[in-house]
Amino acid sequence: MSTKADIRTVALVTGASRGIGRAISLRLAESHDLVIVGRDEAKLSDTADSCTAAGASVQTIPVDVQDGLATAKALTGMHVDVLVNNAGVAVLKPFLDMTAEEWNRQVNVNVNALYHVTRAVLPGMVQRGRGHVCIIGSTAGRNTFVGGSCYSGTKHFVMGFAESLMLEVRDAGVGVSVITPGSVATELFPEGTNTAWMLEPENIADAVAFAVTAPPHMLVHRLEVRPLSPKRPRDSF
């Protein structure tokens, strides 16, 4: 007979086919069953195989979270205990060099998809009186840089959205966290960039796991994770 300790909670991770999303999925597979979402069905399947090997039951949902109707159809009513809004894109270039398509894609993925995904599964959390929404932000959400007019703007939105949502749903037993990484060695950076000093995706996955497994009465709302020094490669420690 199963006991409460045997029951694995369900985590949904967006952008799970690669990079930080894949690392988060693998980390949470140790303690959660998973619903993993992404556009690349083949890479999503590869992530699922690795998570299954780690002990999780995995459901894959190939959907573009920019598409509100498709996302609502795929996710509405699904039982989710932990939501990790990880999907994100960046086009780092001066404003006058940025196309409307590049601008809109960043807003659609980094901002609008937060509504589509969270709106689909949050009502169930509130109804059950428990749950956790974790959003991957960025230190660009509290600073600015040349070439970040859109990307930094979307990450500033994440910070405001996360805190407002936290205040709205905490009395219903739902926590909201935002993880704000510094530079992470992913495909975000152009080929040839020195990433040897940067954080690794697994570091962000550990931060997510820390936030979503905190005691029920404790909320880790904002967690900033940085490389120690851009002058020291990771393997020098």
mmCIF file of C-alpha atoms in Angstrom:
data_model
loop_
_atom_site.group_PDB
_atom_site.id
_atom_site.type_symbol
_atom_site.label_atom_id
_atom_site.label_comp_id
_atom_site.label_asym_id
_atom_site.label_seq_id
_atom_site.Cartn_x
_atom_site.Cartn_y
_atom_site.Cartn_z
ATOM 1 C CA MET A 1 0.000 0.000 0.000
ATOM 2 C CA SER A 2 1.367 3.411 -0.948
ATOM 3 C CA THR A 3 1.905 6.073 1.690
ATOM 4 C CA LYS A 4 2.012 9.846 1.464
ATOM 5 C CA ALA A 5 5.801 9.652 1.280
ATOM 6 C CA ASP A 6 5.506 7.451 -1.810
ATOM 7 C CA ILE A 7 3.434 10.008 -3.746
ATOM 8 C CA ARG A 8 5.514 12.069 -6.143
ATOM 9 C CA THR A 9 4.305 15.586 -6.885
ATOM 10 C CA VAL A 10 4.060 16.776 -10.486
ATOM 11 C CA ALA A 11 6.279 19.493 -11.924
ATOM 12 C CA LEU A 12 5.687 21.168 -15.280
ATOM 13 C CA VAL A 13 8.745 22.704 -16.965
ATOM 14 C CA THR A 14 8.585 24.872 -20.084
ATOM 15 C CA GLY A 15 11.479 25.166 -22.504
ATOM 16 C CA ALA A 16 12.551 21.714 -21.362
ATOM 17 C CA SER A 17 14.214 20.487 -24.535
ATOM 18 C CA ARG A 18 17.625 22.050 -23.922
ATOM 19 C CA GLY A 19 19.824 24.224 -21.738
ATOM 20 C CA ILE A 20 18.479 25.391 -18.402
ATOM 21 C CA GLY A 21 15.062 23.779 -18.940
ATOM 22 C CA ARG A 22 16.587 20.384 -19.596
ATOM 23 C CA ALA A 23 18.813 20.711 -16.518
ATOM 24 C CA ILE A 24 15.832 21.696 -14.349
ATOM 25 C CA SER A 25 13.842 18.720 -15.624
ATOM 26 C CA LEU A 26 16.665 16.312 -14.825
ATOM 27 C CA ARG A 27 17.130 17.789 -11.358
ATOM 28 C CA LEU A 28 13.428 17.640 -10.493
ATOM 29 C CA ALA A 29 13.144 14.100 -11.896
ATOM 30 C CA GLU A 30 14.846 12.933 -8.708
ATOM 31 C CA SER A 31 11.774 13.910 -6.657
ATOM 32 C CA HIS A 32 8.911 14.751 -9.030
ATOM 33 C CA ASP A 33 6.981 13.287 -11.896
ATOM 34 C CA LEU A 34 7.172 15.603 -14.871
ATOM 35 C CA VAL A 35 5.244 17.315 -17.610
ATOM 36 C CA ILE A 36 7.816 18.797 -19.978
ATOM 37 C CA VAL A 37 6.918 21.338 -22.629
ATOM 38 C CA GLY A 38 8.867 22.534 -25.651
ATOM 39 C CA ARG A 39 8.729 23.124 -29.393
ATOM 40 C CA ASP A 40 11.342 20.567 -30.485
ATOM 41 C CA GLU A 41 9.637 17.189 -30.173
ATOM 42 C CA ALA A 42 12.811 15.158 -30.788
ATOM 43 C CA LYS A 43 14.856 17.006 -28.153
ATOM 44 C CA LEU A 44 11.908 16.909 -25.776
ATOM 45 C CA SER A 45 11.784 13.136 -26.183
ATOM 46 C CA ASP A 46 15.495 12.928 -25.410
ATOM 47 C CA THR A 47 14.977 14.930 -22.210
ATOM 48 C CA ALA A 48 12.094 12.624 -21.302
ATOM 49 C CA ASP A 49 14.254 9.518 -21.726
ATOM 50 C CA SER A 50 16.898 10.940 -19.389
ATOM 51 C CA CYS A 51 14.288 11.936 -16.794
ATOM 52 C CA THR A 52 12.644 8.520 -16.947
ATOM 53 C CA ALA A 53 16.036 6.931 -16.307
ATOM 54 C CA ALA A 54 16.275 9.145 -13.202
ATOM 55 C CA GLY A 55 13.038 7.660 -11.871
ATOM 56 C CA ALA A 56 10.339 10.071 -13.023
ATOM 57 C CA SER A 57 7.117 9.409 -14.861
ATOM 58 C CA VAL A 58 7.217 11.843 -17.774
ATOM 59 C CA GLN A 59 4.607 13.329 -20.104
ATOM 60 C CA THR A 60 5.851 15.351 -23.072
ATOM 61 C CA ILE A 61 3.793 18.162 -24.591
ATOM 62 C CA PRO A 62 5.206 19.601 -27.810
ATOM 63 C CA VAL A 63 3.622 23.053 -27.972
ATOM 64 C CA ASP A 64 4.796 26.594 -28.680
ATOM 65 C CA VAL A 65 3.963 28.572 -25.543
ATOM 66 C CA GLN A 66 3.687 31.721 -27.662
ATOM 67 C CA ASP A 67 0.426 30.250 -28.957
ATOM 68 C CA GLY A 68 -2.152 31.056 -26.308
ATOM 69 C CA LEU A 69 -4.931 28.901 -27.733
ATOM 70 C CA ALA A 70 -2.718 25.837 -28.213
ATOM 71 C CA THR A 71 -1.221 26.249 -24.747
ATOM 72 C CA ALA A 72 -4.625 26.566 -23.103
ATOM 73 C CA LYS A 73 -5.883 23.492 -24.951
ATOM 74 C CA ALA A 74 -2.849 21.438 -23.934
ATOM 75 C CA LEU A 75 -2.533 22.502 -20.291
ATOM 76 C CA THR A 76 -5.829 23.769 -18.878
ATOM 77 C CA GLY A 77 -7.111 21.563 -16.067
ATOM 78 C CA MET A 78 -3.888 19.591 -15.770
ATOM 79 C CA HIS A 79 -2.871 18.655 -12.213
ATOM 80 C CA VAL A 80 0.414 20.457 -11.592
ATOM 81 C CA ASP A 81 1.992 20.968 -8.176
ATOM 82 C CA VAL A 82 5.061 22.896 -9.356
ATOM 83 C CA LEU A 83 5.201 25.109 -12.446
ATOM 84 C CA VAL A 84 8.596 26.220 -13.733
ATOM 85 C CA ASN A 85 8.192 28.983 -16.317
ATOM 86 C CA ASN A 86 11.591 28.631 -17.937
ATOM 87 C CA ALA A 87 11.013 29.227 -21.661
ATOM 88 C CA GLY A 88 12.796 32.352 -22.829
ATOM 89 C CA VAL A 89 14.619 33.913 -25.752
ATOM 90 C CA ALA A 90 17.086 36.763 -26.144
ATOM 91 C CA VAL A 91 18.113 38.907 -29.078
ATOM 92 C CA LEU A 92 20.899 41.140 -27.853
ATOM 93 C CA LYS A 93 21.414 44.016 -30.259
ATOM 94 C CA PRO A 94 20.913 47.787 -30.339
ATOM 95 C CA PHE A 95 17.303 48.911 -30.571
ATOM 96 C CA LEU A 96 17.722 50.491 -34.011
ATOM 97 C CA ASP A 97 19.107 47.218 -35.375
ATOM 98 C CA MET A 98 16.251 45.103 -34.018
ATOM 99 C CA THR A 99 13.445 43.975 -36.287
ATOM 100 C CA ALA A 100 9.803 43.971 -35.267
ATOM 101 C CA GLU A 101 9.842 40.160 -35.489
ATOM 102 C CA GLU A 102 12.777 39.947 -33.060
ATOM 103 C CA TRP A 103 11.072 42.356 -30.670
ATOM 104 C CA ASN A 104 7.713 40.595 -30.768
ATOM 105 C CA ARG A 105 9.216 37.142 -30.332
ATOM 106 C CA GLN A 106 10.976 38.159 -27.121
ATOM 107 C CA VAL A 107 7.811 39.760 -25.747
ATOM 108 C CA ASN A 108 5.696 36.767 -26.771
ATOM 109 C CA VAL A 109 7.986 34.164 -25.187
ATOM 110 C CA ASN A 110 9.354 36.061 -22.187
ATOM 111 C CA VAL A 111 6.161 37.912 -21.229
ATOM 112 C CA ASN A 112 2.964 36.680 -22.886
ATOM 113 C CA ALA A 113 3.768 32.978 -22.431
ATOM 114 C CA LEU A 114 3.880 33.597 -18.674
ATOM 115 C CA TYR A 115 0.195 34.438 -18.887
ATOM 116 C CA HIS A 116 -0.712 31.531 -21.177
ATOM 117 C CA VAL A 117 1.005 28.827 -19.121
ATOM 118 C CA THR A 118 0.353 30.163 -15.632
ATOM 119 C CA ARG A 119 -3.304 30.928 -16.377
ATOM 120 C CA ALA A 120 -3.808 27.330 -17.508
ATOM 121 C CA VAL A 121 -2.584 25.598 -14.334
ATOM 122 C CA LEU A 122 -2.772 28.147 -11.503
ATOM 123 C CA PRO A 123 -6.536 27.779 -10.879
ATOM 124 C CA GLY A 124 -6.014 24.139 -9.923
ATOM 125 C CA MET A 125 -3.296 25.078 -7.432
ATOM 126 C CA VAL A 126 -5.527 27.696 -5.823
ATOM 127 C CA GLN A 127 -8.447 25.267 -5.661
ATOM 128 C CA ARG A 128 -6.305 22.585 -3.987
ATOM 129 C CA GLY A 129 -4.771 25.124 -1.595
ATOM 130 C CA ARG A 130 -1.169 24.319 -2.503
ATOM 131 C CA GLY A 131 1.327 24.716 -5.296
ATOM 132 C CA HIS A 132 4.383 26.621 -6.442
ATOM 133 C CA VAL A 133 5.085 28.830 -9.454
ATOM 134 C CA CYS A 134 8.775 29.342 -10.196
ATOM 135 C CA ILE A 135 9.904 31.743 -12.919
ATOM 136 C CA ILE A 136 13.378 31.954 -14.434
ATOM 137 C CA GLY A 137 14.257 35.627 -14.616
ATOM 138 C CA SER A 138 17.664 37.253 -14.977
ATOM 139 C CA THR A 139 19.902 39.816 -13.323
ATOM 140 C CA ALA A 140 18.928 41.807 -16.436
ATOM 141 C CA GLY A 141 15.637 42.244 -14.588
ATOM 142 C CA ARG A 142 17.217 44.805 -12.280
ATOM 143 C CA ASN A 143 19.973 46.267 -14.445
ATOM 144 C CA THR A 144 20.413 47.372 -18.045
ATOM 145 C CA PHE A 145 23.007 47.155 -20.782
ATOM 146 C CA VAL A 146 23.581 48.218 -24.377
ATOM 147 C CA GLY A 147 21.680 45.829 -26.624
ATOM 148 C CA GLY A 148 19.197 44.861 -23.928
ATOM 149 C CA SER A 149 16.345 47.275 -24.646
ATOM 150 C CA CYS A 150 13.847 44.466 -25.211
ATOM 151 C CA TYR A 151 15.385 41.538 -23.324
ATOM 152 C CA SER A 152 16.091 43.556 -20.187
ATOM 153 C CA GLY A 153 12.638 45.093 -20.442
ATOM 154 C CA THR A 154 10.997 41.661 -20.498
ATOM 155 C CA LYS A 155 13.002 40.539 -17.480
ATOM 156 C CA HIS A 156 12.011 43.676 -15.562
ATOM 157 C CA PHE A 157 8.437 42.637 -16.324
ATOM 158 C CA VAL A 158 9.148 39.195 -14.837
ATOM 159 C CA MET A 159 10.161 40.761 -11.537
ATOM 160 C CA GLY A 160 7.001 42.877 -11.296
ATOM 161 C CA PHE A 161 4.751 40.036 -12.414
ATOM 162 C CA ALA A 162 6.266 37.565 -9.962
ATOM 163 C CA GLU A 163 5.946 39.814 -6.928
ATOM 164 C CA SER A 164 2.405 40.879 -7.777
ATOM 165 C CA LEU A 165 1.323 37.269 -8.342
ATOM 166 C CA MET A 166 2.979 36.214 -5.094
ATOM 167 C CA LEU A 167 0.910 38.748 -3.159
ATOM 168 C CA GLU A 168 -2.276 37.586 -4.888
ATOM 169 C CA VAL A 169 -1.999 33.843 -4.259
ATOM 170 C CA ARG A 170 0.037 33.344 -1.086
ATOM 171 C CA ASP A 171 -3.036 33.258 1.167
ATOM 172 C CA ALA A 172 -4.359 30.407 -0.994
ATOM 173 C CA GLY A 173 -1.266 28.356 -0.150
ATOM 174 C CA VAL A 174 0.536 28.931 -3.467
ATOM 175 C CA GLY A 175 4.117 30.178 -3.500
ATOM 176 C CA VAL A 176 5.743 32.230 -6.259
ATOM 177 C CA SER A 177 9.501 32.341 -6.741
ATOM 178 C CA VAL A 178 11.737 34.045 -9.267
ATOM 179 C CA ILE A 179 15.279 32.790 -9.890
ATOM 180 C CA THR A 180 17.576 35.488 -11.287
ATOM 181 C CA PRO A 181 20.762 34.046 -12.778
ATOM 182 C CA GLY A 182 23.755 35.975 -13.959
ATOM 183 C CA SER A 183 25.594 34.698 -17.024
ATOM 184 C CA VAL A 184 24.934 31.017 -17.782
ATOM 185 C CA ALA A 185 26.849 28.976 -20.362
ATOM 186 C CA THR A 186 24.052 28.270 -22.866
ATOM 187 C CA GLU A 187 23.347 28.788 -26.560
ATOM 188 C CA LEU A 188 22.292 32.357 -25.755
ATOM 189 C CA PHE A 189 25.840 33.563 -26.344
ATOM 190 C CA PRO A 190 27.412 33.850 -29.825
ATOM 191 C CA GLU A 191 29.848 31.170 -30.947
ATOM 192 C CA GLY A 192 33.348 31.916 -29.710
ATOM 193 C CA THR A 193 32.230 33.579 -26.464
ATOM 194 C CA ASN A 194 34.345 32.618 -23.468
ATOM 195 C CA THR A 195 31.871 30.807 -21.206
ATOM 196 C CA ALA A 196 34.443 29.050 -19.004
ATOM 197 C CA TRP A 197 33.723 31.387 -16.082
ATOM 198 C CA MET A 198 29.949 31.320 -16.329
ATOM 199 C CA LEU A 199 27.396 29.382 -14.348
ATOM 200 C CA GLU A 200 26.272 26.048 -15.739
ATOM 201 C CA PRO A 201 22.605 25.141 -16.334
ATOM 202 C CA GLU A 202 22.830 22.622 -13.492
ATOM 203 C CA ASN A 203 23.535 25.485 -11.062
ATOM 204 C CA ILE A 204 20.206 27.083 -11.955
ATOM 205 C CA ALA A 205 18.477 23.716 -11.618
ATOM 206 C CA ASP A 206 19.831 23.416 -8.075
ATOM 207 C CA ALA A 207 18.499 26.896 -7.272
ATOM 208 C CA VAL A 208 15.044 25.935 -8.561
ATOM 209 C CA ALA A 209 15.059 22.735 -6.522
ATOM 210 C CA PHE A 210 16.017 24.705 -3.403
ATOM 211 C CA ALA A 211 13.151 27.163 -3.914
ATOM 212 C CA VAL A 212 10.413 24.650 -4.662
ATOM 213 C CA THR A 213 11.337 22.197 -1.889
ATOM 214 C CA ALA A 214 11.493 24.757 0.930
ATOM 215 C CA PRO A 215 9.295 24.024 3.978
ATOM 216 C CA PRO A 216 5.618 24.837 3.319
ATOM 217 C CA HIS A 217 5.628 27.824 5.696
ATOM 218 C CA MET A 218 8.742 29.332 4.073
ATOM 219 C CA LEU A 219 8.850 31.110 0.711
ATOM 220 C CA VAL A 220 12.049 31.728 -1.241
ATOM 221 C CA HIS A 221 10.651 34.517 -3.381
ATOM 222 C CA ARG A 222 13.777 35.955 -5.035
ATOM 223 C CA LEU A 223 16.995 34.033 -5.444
ATOM 224 C CA GLU A 224 19.925 35.572 -7.325
ATOM 225 C CA VAL A 225 22.662 33.223 -8.526
ATOM 226 C CA ARG A 226 25.886 34.575 -10.021
ATOM 227 C CA PRO A 227 29.257 33.338 -11.222
ATOM 228 C CA LEU A 228 31.806 34.201 -8.549
ATOM 229 C CA SER A 229 34.163 36.019 -10.910
ATOM 230 C CA PRO A 230 34.491 36.566 -14.677
ATOM 231 C CA LYS A 231 38.259 36.424 -14.161
ATOM 232 C CA ARG A 232 38.275 32.878 -12.799
ATOM 233 C CA PRO A 233 37.217 29.826 -14.844
ATOM 234 C CA ARG A 234 35.009 27.272 -13.116
ATOM 235 C CA ASP A 235 37.698 24.604 -13.127
ATOM 236 C CA SER A 236 40.099 26.856 -11.170
ATOM 237 C CA PHE A 237 38.232 26.223 -7.921
#
